[in-house]
Coordinates of C-alpha atoms in Angstrom, one line a residue:
X1 CA 92.2 143.6 216.5
X2 CA 89.5 146.3 216.5
X3 CA 90.6 149.7 217.6
X4 CA 88.6 152.0 219.9
X5 CA 87.7 154.1 216.9
X6 CA 86.3 151.1 215.0
X7 CA 84.2 150.1 218.0
X8 CA 82.9 153.6 218.3
X9 CA 81.9 153.5 214.6
X10 CA 80.1 150.1 215.0
X11 CA 78.2 151.4 218.0
X12 CA 77.1 154.5 216.0
X13 CA 76.0 152.4 213.1
X14 CA 74.0 150.1 215.4
X15 CA 72.3 153.1 216.9
X16 CA 71.4 154.6 213.5
X17 CA 70.1 151.2 212.4
X18 CA 67.9 150.9 215.5
X19 CA 66.6 154.5 215.0
X20 CA 65.9 153.8 211.3
X21 CA 64.1 150.5 212.2
X22 CA 62.0 152.4 214.8
X23 CA 61.0 155.0 212.3
X24 CA 60.0 152.4 209.8
X25 CA 57.8 150.6 212.4
X26 CA 56.3 153.9 213.5
X27 CA 55.5 155.0 210.0
X28 CA 54.0 151.6 209.2
X29 CA 51.8 151.8 212.4
X30 CA 50.7 155.3 211.5
X31 CA 49.8 154.2 207.9
X32 CA 47.8 151.2 209.0
X33 CA 46.0 153.2 211.7
X34 CA 44.9 155.8 209.2
X35 CA 44.3 153.5 206.2
X36 CA 41.5 151.4 207.8
X37 CA 40.1 150.1 204.5
X38 CA 43.6 149.1 203.3
X39 CA 44.3 147.4 206.6
X40 CA 41.1 145.4 206.5
X41 CA 41.8 144.3 202.9
X42 CA 45.3 143.3 203.8
X43 CA 44.0 141.3 206.8
X44 CA 41.4 139.6 204.5
X45 CA 44.1 138.8 202.0
X46 CA 46.4 137.4 204.7
X47 CA 43.5 135.3 206.1
X48 CA 42.9 133.9 202.6
X49 CA 46.6 133.1 202.2
X50 CA 46.7 131.4 205.6
X51 CA 43.5 129.5 204.7
X52 CA 45.0 128.4 201.4
X53 CA 48.2 127.3 203.0
X54 CA 46.3 125.3 205.6
X55 CA 44.2 123.7 202.9
X56 CA 47.3 122.7 200.9
X57 CA 48.9 121.3 204.0
X58 CA 45.7 119.4 205.0
X59 CA 45.2 118.1 201.5
X60 CA 48.8 116.8 201.4
X61 CA 48.3 115.1 204.7
X62 CA 45.0 113.5 203.6
X63 CA 46.6 112.2 200.4
X64 CA 49.5 110.7 202.4
X65 CA 47.1 109.2 204.9
X66 CA 44.9 107.7 202.1
X67 CA 48.0 106.3 200.3
X68 CA 49.3 104.9 203.6
X69 CA 46.0 103.3 204.4
X70 CA 45.7 101.7 200.9
X71 CA 49.3 100.4 201.1
X72 CA 48.7 98.8 204.5
X73 CA 45.6 97.1 203.2
X74 CA 47.5 95.8 200.1
X75 CA 50.4 94.6 202.2
X76 CA 48.2 92.8 204.7
X77 CA 46.2 91.3 201.9
X78 CA 49.3 90.0 200.3
X79 CA 50.7 88.6 203.6
X80 CA 47.3 86.9 204.2
X81 CA 47.4 85.4 200.7
X82 CA 50.9 84.0 201.2
X83 CA 49.9 82.6 204.6
X84 CA 46.8 81.0 203.2
X85 CA 48.7 79.6 200.2
X86 CA 51.4 78.2 202.5
X87 CA 48.9 76.6 205.0
X88 CA 46.2 75.4 202.6
X89 CA 48.2 74.5 199.5
X90 CA 51.9 73.9 200.1
X91 CA 51.4 72.2 203.5
X92 CA 48.7 69.9 202.1
X93 CA 51.0 68.7 199.4
X94 CA 53.3 67.3 202.1
X95 CA 55.5 64.5 200.8
X96 CA 53.5 63.7 197.7
X97 CA 55.7 62.6 194.9
X98 CA 53.3 63.8 192.1
X99 CA 53.3 67.5 193.0
X100 CA 56.1 69.4 194.7
X101 CA 56.6 73.0 195.8
X102 CA 59.6 74.4 193.9
X103 CA 60.9 77.9 193.1
X104 CA 61.4 76.8 189.4
X105 CA 57.8 75.6 189.0
X106 CA 57.5 77.2 185.6
X107 CA 59.9 74.7 184.1
X108 CA 58.5 71.8 186.1
X109 CA 54.9 70.9 185.1
X110 CA 54.3 68.9 188.3
X111 CA 55.5 71.7 190.6
X112 CA 53.8 74.6 192.4
X113 CA 55.7 77.8 193.5
X114 CA 57.0 78.0 197.0
X115 CA 55.3 80.7 199.2
X116 CA 57.9 83.3 198.7
X117 CA 57.9 82.8 194.9
X118 CA 54.1 82.8 195.0
X119 CA 54.2 86.3 196.7
X120 CA 56.8 87.6 194.3
X121 CA 54.9 86.6 191.2
X122 CA 51.6 87.8 192.7
X123 CA 53.2 91.1 193.3
X124 CA 54.5 91.2 189.7
X125 CA 51.0 90.6 188.3
X126 CA 49.6 93.4 190.5
X127 CA 52.4 95.7 189.3
X128 CA 51.7 94.9 185.7
X129 CA 48.1 95.9 186.1
X130 CA 47.0 99.5 185.3
X131 CA 45.9 100.2 188.9
X132 CA 49.0 102.4 189.6
X133 CA 50.1 100.0 192.4
X134 CA 53.3 97.9 192.4
X135 CA 54.5 95.3 194.8
X136 CA 57.9 93.8 195.4
X137 CA 59.7 91.6 197.9
X138 CA 63.4 92.1 198.5
X139 CA 66.0 91.0 201.0
X140 CA 69.6 91.4 202.0
X141 CA 70.0 87.6 201.8
X142 CA 68.0 86.3 198.8
X143 CA 68.4 82.7 197.6
X144 CA 71.2 82.5 195.1
X145 CA 68.8 81.3 192.4
X146 CA 66.9 84.7 192.7
X147 CA 68.6 87.5 190.8
X148 CA 67.5 91.1 190.6
X149 CA 67.6 93.0 187.4
X150 CA 69.0 96.0 189.3
X151 CA 70.6 96.6 192.7
X152 CA 68.6 97.9 195.7
X153 CA 67.9 101.6 195.4
X154 CA 68.3 104.1 198.2
X155 CA 64.7 103.7 199.5
X156 CA 65.1 99.9 199.6
X157 CA 68.4 100.2 201.5
X158 CA 67.1 102.7 204.0
X159 CA 63.9 100.6 204.5
X160 CA 66.0 97.4 205.2
X161 CA 68.3 99.3 207.6
X162 CA 65.3 100.8 209.5
X163 CA 63.0 97.7 209.6
X164 CA 65.8 95.4 210.8
X165 CA 66.0 97.5 213.9
X166 CA 62.2 98.3 214.0
X167 CA 60.4 95.3 212.7
X168 CA 57.1 96.3 214.3
X169 CA 57.0 99.7 212.4
X170 CA 56.6 100.7 208.8
X171 CA 58.8 102.9 206.5
X172 CA 57.4 105.4 204.0
X173 CA 58.6 108.0 201.6
X174 CA 57.3 110.0 198.6
X175 CA 59.8 109.7 195.8
X176 CA 59.9 110.5 192.1
X177 CA 59.8 107.3 189.9
X178 CA 59.9 107.7 186.1
X179 CA 58.6 111.3 186.5
X180 CA 55.7 110.4 188.8
X181 CA 55.2 111.2 192.5
X182 CA 55.0 107.8 194.2
X183 CA 54.1 106.9 197.7
X184 CA 56.4 104.0 198.8
X185 CA 55.4 101.8 201.8
X186 CA 57.6 99.1 203.3
X187 CA 57.0 96.6 206.1
X188 CA 59.1 93.9 207.5
X189 CA 58.7 90.3 206.4
X190 CA 59.3 88.3 209.7
X191 CA 60.8 84.8 209.8
X192 CA 58.3 82.3 211.1
X193 CA 59.0 79.0 212.8
X194 CA 57.8 77.0 209.8
X195 CA 60.4 78.6 207.6
X196 CA 63.5 78.6 209.8
X197 CA 64.6 75.0 208.9
X198 CA 64.1 75.5 205.2
X199 CA 66.1 78.7 205.1
X200 CA 69.0 77.3 207.2
X201 CA 69.2 74.0 205.3
X202 CA 68.4 75.0 201.7
X203 CA 71.6 74.5 199.6
X204 CA 71.1 77.9 197.9
X205 CA 70.5 79.8 201.1
X206 CA 73.0 82.6 201.6
X207 CA 72.4 82.8 205.4
X208 CA 72.2 79.7 207.7
X209 CA 71.7 81.2 211.1
X210 CA 68.1 82.4 210.9
X211 CA 66.0 82.6 214.0
X212 CA 62.3 83.1 214.6
X213 CA 61.5 86.8 214.5
X214 CA 64.4 87.8 212.2
X215 CA 63.6 90.2 209.4
X216 CA 64.2 88.1 206.4
X217 CA 63.0 90.7 203.9
X218 CA 60.9 93.7 203.1
X219 CA 57.5 93.8 201.4
X220 CA 57.1 97.1 199.5
X221 CA 53.9 98.6 198.1
X222 CA 54.2 101.6 195.9
X223 CA 51.3 103.8 194.8
X224 CA 51.3 106.6 192.3
X225 CA 49.8 109.7 193.7
X226 CA 50.2 112.0 190.7
X227 CA 46.5 111.8 189.8
X228 CA 45.5 112.6 193.4
X229 CA 47.9 115.5 193.5
X230 CA 46.6 116.8 190.2
X231 CA 43.0 116.5 191.3
X232 CA 43.9 118.2 194.6
X233 CA 45.6 121.1 192.8
X234 CA 42.4 121.6 190.6
X235 CA 40.2 121.6 193.6
X236 CA 42.5 124.0 195.5
X237 CA 42.6 126.3 192.5
X238 CA 38.8 126.4 192.3
X239 CA 38.6 127.0 196.0
X240 CA 41.2 129.9 195.8
X241 CA 39.2 131.4 192.9
X242 CA 36.1 131.3 195.0
X243 CA 37.9 132.8 198.0
X244 CA 39.3 135.5 195.6
X245 CA 35.7 136.3 194.5
X246 CA 34.6 136.5 198.1
X247 CA 37.5 138.8 198.8
X248 CA 36.4 141.1 196.0
X249 CA 32.8 141.1 197.3
X250 CA 34.1 141.8 200.8
X251 CA 36.4 144.6 199.6
X252 CA 33.4 146.2 197.7
X253 CA 31.2 145.9 200.8
X254 CA 33.9 147.4 203.1
X255 CA 34.5 150.2 200.7
X256 CA 30.7 151.0 200.6
X257 CA 30.4 150.8 204.3
X258 CA 33.4 152.9 205.1
X259 CA 32.3 155.5 202.5
X260 CA 29.0 155.8 204.3
X261 CA 30.6 155.8 207.7
X262 CA 32.9 158.6 206.6
X263 CA 30.0 160.8 205.6
X264 CA 28.2 159.9 208.8
X265 CA 31.3 160.6 210.8
X266 CA 31.6 164.1 209.3
X267 CA 28.0 164.8 210.3
X268 CA 28.5 163.3 213.8
X269 CA 31.7 165.3 214.2
X270 CA 29.9 168.5 213.5
X271 CA 27.2 167.6 216.0
X272 CA 29.8 166.6 218.6
X273 CA 31.6 169.9 218.2
X274 CA 28.3 171.8 218.8
X275 CA 27.4 169.5 221.7
X276 CA 30.9 169.7 223.1
X277 CA 30.7 173.5 223.3
X278 CA 27.4 173.2 225.0
X279 CA 28.7 170.7 227.5
X280 CA 31.9 172.7 228.0
X281 CA 29.8 175.7 228.9
X282 CA 27.5 173.6 231.2
X283 CA 30.6 171.9 232.8
X284 CA 32.1 175.3 233.4
X285 CA 28.9 176.5 235.1
X286 CA 28.7 173.2 237.0
X287 CA 32.3 173.5 238.2
X288 CA 31.7 177.0 239.3
X289 CA 28.6 175.9 241.3
X290 CA 30.4 172.9 242.7
X291 CA 33.3 175.2 243.8
X292 CA 30.8 177.5 245.5
X293 CA 29.1 174.5 247.2
X294 CA 32.5 173.2 248.4
X295 CA 33.5 176.6 249.7
X296 CA 30.2 176.8 251.6
X297 CA 30.8 173.4 253.0
X298 CA 34.3 174.3 254.0
X299 CA 32.9 177.3 255.9
X300 CA 30.7 174.9 257.9
X301 CA 32.7 171.7 258.1
X302 CA 36.4 170.7 258.3
X303 CA 38.0 170.0 254.9
X304 CA 38.6 166.3 255.8
X305 CA 34.9 165.9 256.6
X306 CA 33.9 167.6 253.4
X307 CA 36.1 165.2 251.4
X308 CA 34.5 162.2 253.2
X309 CA 31.0 163.5 252.5
X310 CA 31.8 164.1 248.8
X311 CA 33.2 160.6 248.7
X312 CA 29.7 159.2 249.5
X313 CA 30.2 158.6 253.3
X314 CA 26.9 159.3 255.1
X315 CA 27.2 158.6 258.8
X316 CA 30.4 160.3 259.9
X317 CA 31.5 159.9 263.5
X318 CA 35.0 159.5 265.0
X319 CA 36.5 159.1 268.5
X320 CA 39.6 161.1 269.5
X321 CA 41.7 160.2 272.5
X322 CA 43.2 163.6 273.3
X323 CA 42.1 167.0 272.1
X324 CA 41.7 170.4 273.6
X325 CA 38.4 172.4 273.7
X326 CA 38.0 176.1 274.2
X327 CA 34.8 177.9 275.1
X328 CA 34.7 181.8 275.1
X329 CA 32.0 184.1 276.1
X330 CA 32.0 187.9 275.6
X331 CA 31.4 189.7 278.9
X332 CA 29.0 192.7 279.1
X333 CA 27.8 192.1 275.6
X334 CA 24.1 191.6 276.6
X335 CA 23.9 195.1 278.3
X336 CA 25.7 196.5 275.3
X337 CA 23.0 195.3 273.0
X338 CA 20.5 197.5 274.8
X339 CA 22.6 200.6 274.3
X340 CA 23.6 200.6 270.7
X341 CA 21.7 200.1 267.4
X342 CA 21.3 196.4 266.2
X343 CA 23.4 197.1 263.0
X344 CA 26.3 198.4 265.1
X345 CA 26.0 195.5 267.5
X346 CA 26.1 192.9 264.7
X347 CA 29.1 194.8 263.2
X348 CA 31.1 194.6 266.4
X349 CA 30.3 190.9 267.0
X350 CA 31.1 190.1 263.4
X351 CA 34.5 191.9 263.7
X352 CA 35.3 190.0 266.9
X353 CA 34.4 186.6 265.5
X354 CA 36.1 187.3 262.2
X355 CA 39.4 188.0 264.0
X356 CA 38.8 184.9 266.1
X357 CA 38.4 182.9 262.8
X358 CA 41.7 184.3 261.6
X359 CA 43.4 183.2 264.8
X360 CA 41.8 179.8 264.5
X361 CA 43.3 179.4 261.0
X362 CA 46.6 180.8 262.2
X363 CA 47.0 178.2 265.0
X364 CA 45.6 175.3 263.0
X365 CA 42.4 175.0 265.1
X366 CA 38.9 173.8 264.1
X367 CA 36.1 176.3 264.7
X368 CA 33.1 174.3 265.9
X369 CA 30.3 176.8 266.3
X370 CA 29.1 180.2 267.7
X371 CA 26.0 180.5 269.9
X372 CA 25.0 184.1 270.4
X373 CA 28.1 185.8 271.8
X374 CA 29.8 182.5 272.7
X375 CA 32.6 180.9 270.6
X376 CA 33.7 177.3 270.5
X377 CA 37.0 176.0 269.0
X378 CA 38.9 172.7 269.2
X379 CA 42.4 171.5 268.4
X380 CA 43.6 167.9 267.6
X381 CA 40.7 167.0 265.3
X382 CA 39.8 165.9 262.7
X383 CA 43.6 165.4 262.2
X384 CA 45.5 164.7 265.4
X385 CA 48.3 166.9 266.5
X386 CA 50.5 166.4 269.6
X387 CA 50.7 170.1 270.5
X388 CA 46.9 170.7 270.7
X389 CA 47.0 172.1 274.2
X390 CA 49.8 174.6 273.3
X391 CA 48.0 175.9 270.2
X392 CA 44.7 176.3 272.0
X393 CA 46.5 178.2 274.8
X394 CA 48.1 180.5 272.2
X395 CA 44.6 181.0 270.7
X396 CA 43.2 182.0 274.1
X397 CA 45.9 184.5 274.9
X398 CA 45.5 186.1 271.4
X399 CA 41.7 186.3 271.9
X400 CA 42.3 188.4 275.0
X401 CA 44.5 190.8 273.0
X402 CA 41.8 191.0 270.3
X403 CA 39.1 191.9 272.8
X404 CA 41.3 194.4 274.6
X405 CA 42.1 196.2 271.3
X406 CA 38.5 196.3 270.1
X407 CA 37.3 197.6 273.5
X408 CA 39.8 200.4 273.4
X409 CA 38.8 201.3 269.8
X410 CA 35.0 201.3 270.4
X411 CA 35.4 202.7 273.9
X412 CA 33.1 200.1 275.4
X413 CA 33.6 198.0 278.5
X414 CA 33.6 194.6 276.9
X415 CA 35.8 191.7 278.0
X416 CA 36.1 187.9 277.5
X417 CA 35.8 184.8 279.7
X418 CA 37.5 181.6 278.4
X419 CA 37.5 178.0 279.6
X420 CA 39.8 175.2 278.3
X421 CA 39.8 171.5 278.9
X422 CA 41.7 168.6 277.4
X423 CA 40.7 164.9 277.0
X424 CA 38.8 162.4 274.8
X425 CA 35.8 163.4 272.7
X426 CA 33.4 162.0 270.0
X427 CA 33.0 164.1 266.9
X428 CA 30.5 163.8 264.0
X429 CA 28.1 165.4 261.6
X430 CA 24.5 165.7 262.7
X431 CA 21.3 166.8 261.0
X432 CA 20.0 166.9 257.4
X433 CA 19.5 170.7 257.1
X434 CA 21.9 173.2 258.4
X435 CA 24.0 170.3 259.6
X436 CA 27.1 170.9 261.8
X437 CA 30.2 169.2 262.9
X438 CA 29.8 168.9 266.6
X439 CA 31.6 167.3 269.7
X440 CA 30.3 165.3 272.6
X441 CA 31.6 163.9 275.8
X442 CA 32.6 164.8 279.3
X443 CA 35.6 166.7 278.0
X444 CA 33.3 169.2 276.2
X445 CA 31.0 169.6 279.3
X446 CA 34.0 170.4 281.5
X447 CA 35.4 172.9 279.0
X448 CA 32.0 174.6 279.1
X449 CA 32.0 174.6 282.9
X450 CA 35.5 176.0 283.0
X451 CA 34.2 179.0 280.9
X452 CA 31.0 179.5 282.8
X453 CA 32.8 179.4 286.3
X454 CA 35.7 181.5 285.2
X455 CA 36.5 185.0 286.4
X456 CA 35.6 187.8 283.9
X457 CA 38.6 188.5 281.7
X458 CA 40.4 185.3 282.7
X459 CA 41.4 182.1 281.0
X460 CA 40.5 179.2 283.2
X461 CA 42.0 175.7 282.4
X462 CA 41.3 172.3 283.9
X463 CA 43.9 170.1 285.5
X464 CA 44.3 167.9 282.4
X465 CA 45.1 170.9 280.3
X466 CA 47.5 172.3 283.0
X467 CA 49.5 169.0 282.9
X468 CA 50.0 169.5 279.1
X469 CA 51.0 173.1 279.5
X470 CA 53.2 172.8 282.6
X471 CA 56.6 174.3 282.3
X472 CA 55.7 176.1 279.0
X473 CA 53.1 178.7 280.2
X474 CA 52.8 180.9 283.3
X475 CA 49.8 179.6 285.2
X476 CA 48.1 180.6 288.5
X477 CA 46.7 178.0 290.8
X478 CA 43.1 179.0 291.5
X479 CA 42.5 176.1 293.8
X480 CA 39.4 173.9 294.2
X481 CA 36.2 175.3 292.8
X482 CA 32.7 173.8 292.8
X483 CA 31.6 172.9 289.3
X484 CA 27.8 172.5 288.7
X485 CA 27.1 168.9 287.9
X486 CA 30.7 167.8 288.5
X487 CA 31.5 168.7 292.1
X488 CA 34.8 170.0 293.3
X489 CA 37.5 170.4 290.7
X490 CA 41.0 171.8 290.6
X491 CA 41.3 174.8 288.3
X492 CA 44.1 177.1 287.1
X493 CA 44.3 180.5 285.4
X494 CA 46.4 180.8 282.3
X495 CA 48.5 184.0 282.3
X496 CA 51.1 184.0 279.6
X497 CA 53.6 181.9 277.6
X498 CA 57.0 181.5 279.2
X499 CA 59.5 183.1 276.7
X500 CA 62.5 181.1 277.7
X501 CA 61.2 177.6 278.4
X502 CA 64.7 176.0 278.6
X503 CA 65.5 178.1 281.7
X504 CA 62.2 177.6 283.4
X505 CA 61.4 173.9 282.5
X506 CA 62.8 172.5 285.8
X507 CA 61.3 175.2 288.0
X508 CA 57.8 174.9 289.7
X509 CA 55.1 177.2 288.4
X510 CA 54.7 180.0 290.8
X511 CA 51.4 181.6 291.5
X512 CA 51.1 185.2 290.4

């Protein structure tokens, strides 16, 4: 019984053998991948070997097929000769006293051979000929007056055993007889109705219960195939010599071609290296320009929209079910533009909008556009987010702080007016030159009206936004106001974010 130590050693040996085999296969693969000429020559040699083996096999099959065909023709001819002799010679003799059919016709001048004897003697004559064909008729139950010089050999015994059970088939083998390769063919000799009585009643018959269809014997035709095999070997040898010559020519051609290819490859490799450096430099410049272009696009359009444009999408438009829109306008900026130099004015506006941009990025909003001293931003697109109203409210409150701080710093009376609305919108990219990502819909119009009808310094929100912020922000009810183009609408003023929403969630919002 194997111990644990023995099993461990066996496992280690198996692992080492597997690693060794893997290294051999890997080294062989590396060798053949590098030695292309050797690999091709080996493939050609293998192809010739396979072709030679196929030709040998095919030739052998052709020889066997030809020998079988010839044997079948001989056997059928002999059977027809016996049938013809029986029907047209023996049968016509009938009961004539002058000439009788007898097995011992040689010693009886007025006798002719019986059909079986006729076939046996005809086969002996054919066998004594120099054609290389021999014919014999043998049986398990011969008449006692027929004696064989030697007992049945293995082929004859096997043929009898097979054909007794398969009388409609033939039995063949290639055997060595007296130093020659011989194709031996055997077929059953079937008992016919005209012969049953004779075989069952003849005094020298060794079997007396014959029936029609029984196998009474076997007819064998043997053909020497030594000459065919020798001729076949000679032809195969000449064919293999020719293939060897072709292999040599192919090997020379391959060697010449690969030598030329190697020199061409060196030249091409040098050109490729030069061209690669040029392309690398061009690609680096192209990548830099593409990065610049992408950054410019990202400054104009949302990143998701830029990705879609770069993917080949042309007409970009989407519908969003719930977003929040903010419009802001700087109060007293127009009178300010008449008091200070243009450069200073642009510098102040750039600072304000830059800080607004930072806030937009902080709260995850999407800046839509600026028009003069107006600023538009949205939340909930192009990627939807559930807290879009909260984030836009945070943005609005922070924008008030920015304006307040800048006003104190520059000592100018500037303020901001903000309007917010929430609802469905349609968004898309329009234009071919200086294109923008813009929004459309009643939600946008109402947000703009909320800003234009707001009190200076306030954040005015619609009722739809109020419902989303309720309980989380301090809001003042402004009441019903008349909105141009919309009629009377409920409006609210956003004041601040409630710091402890858990305590105030269930309390109504009080007007301040």
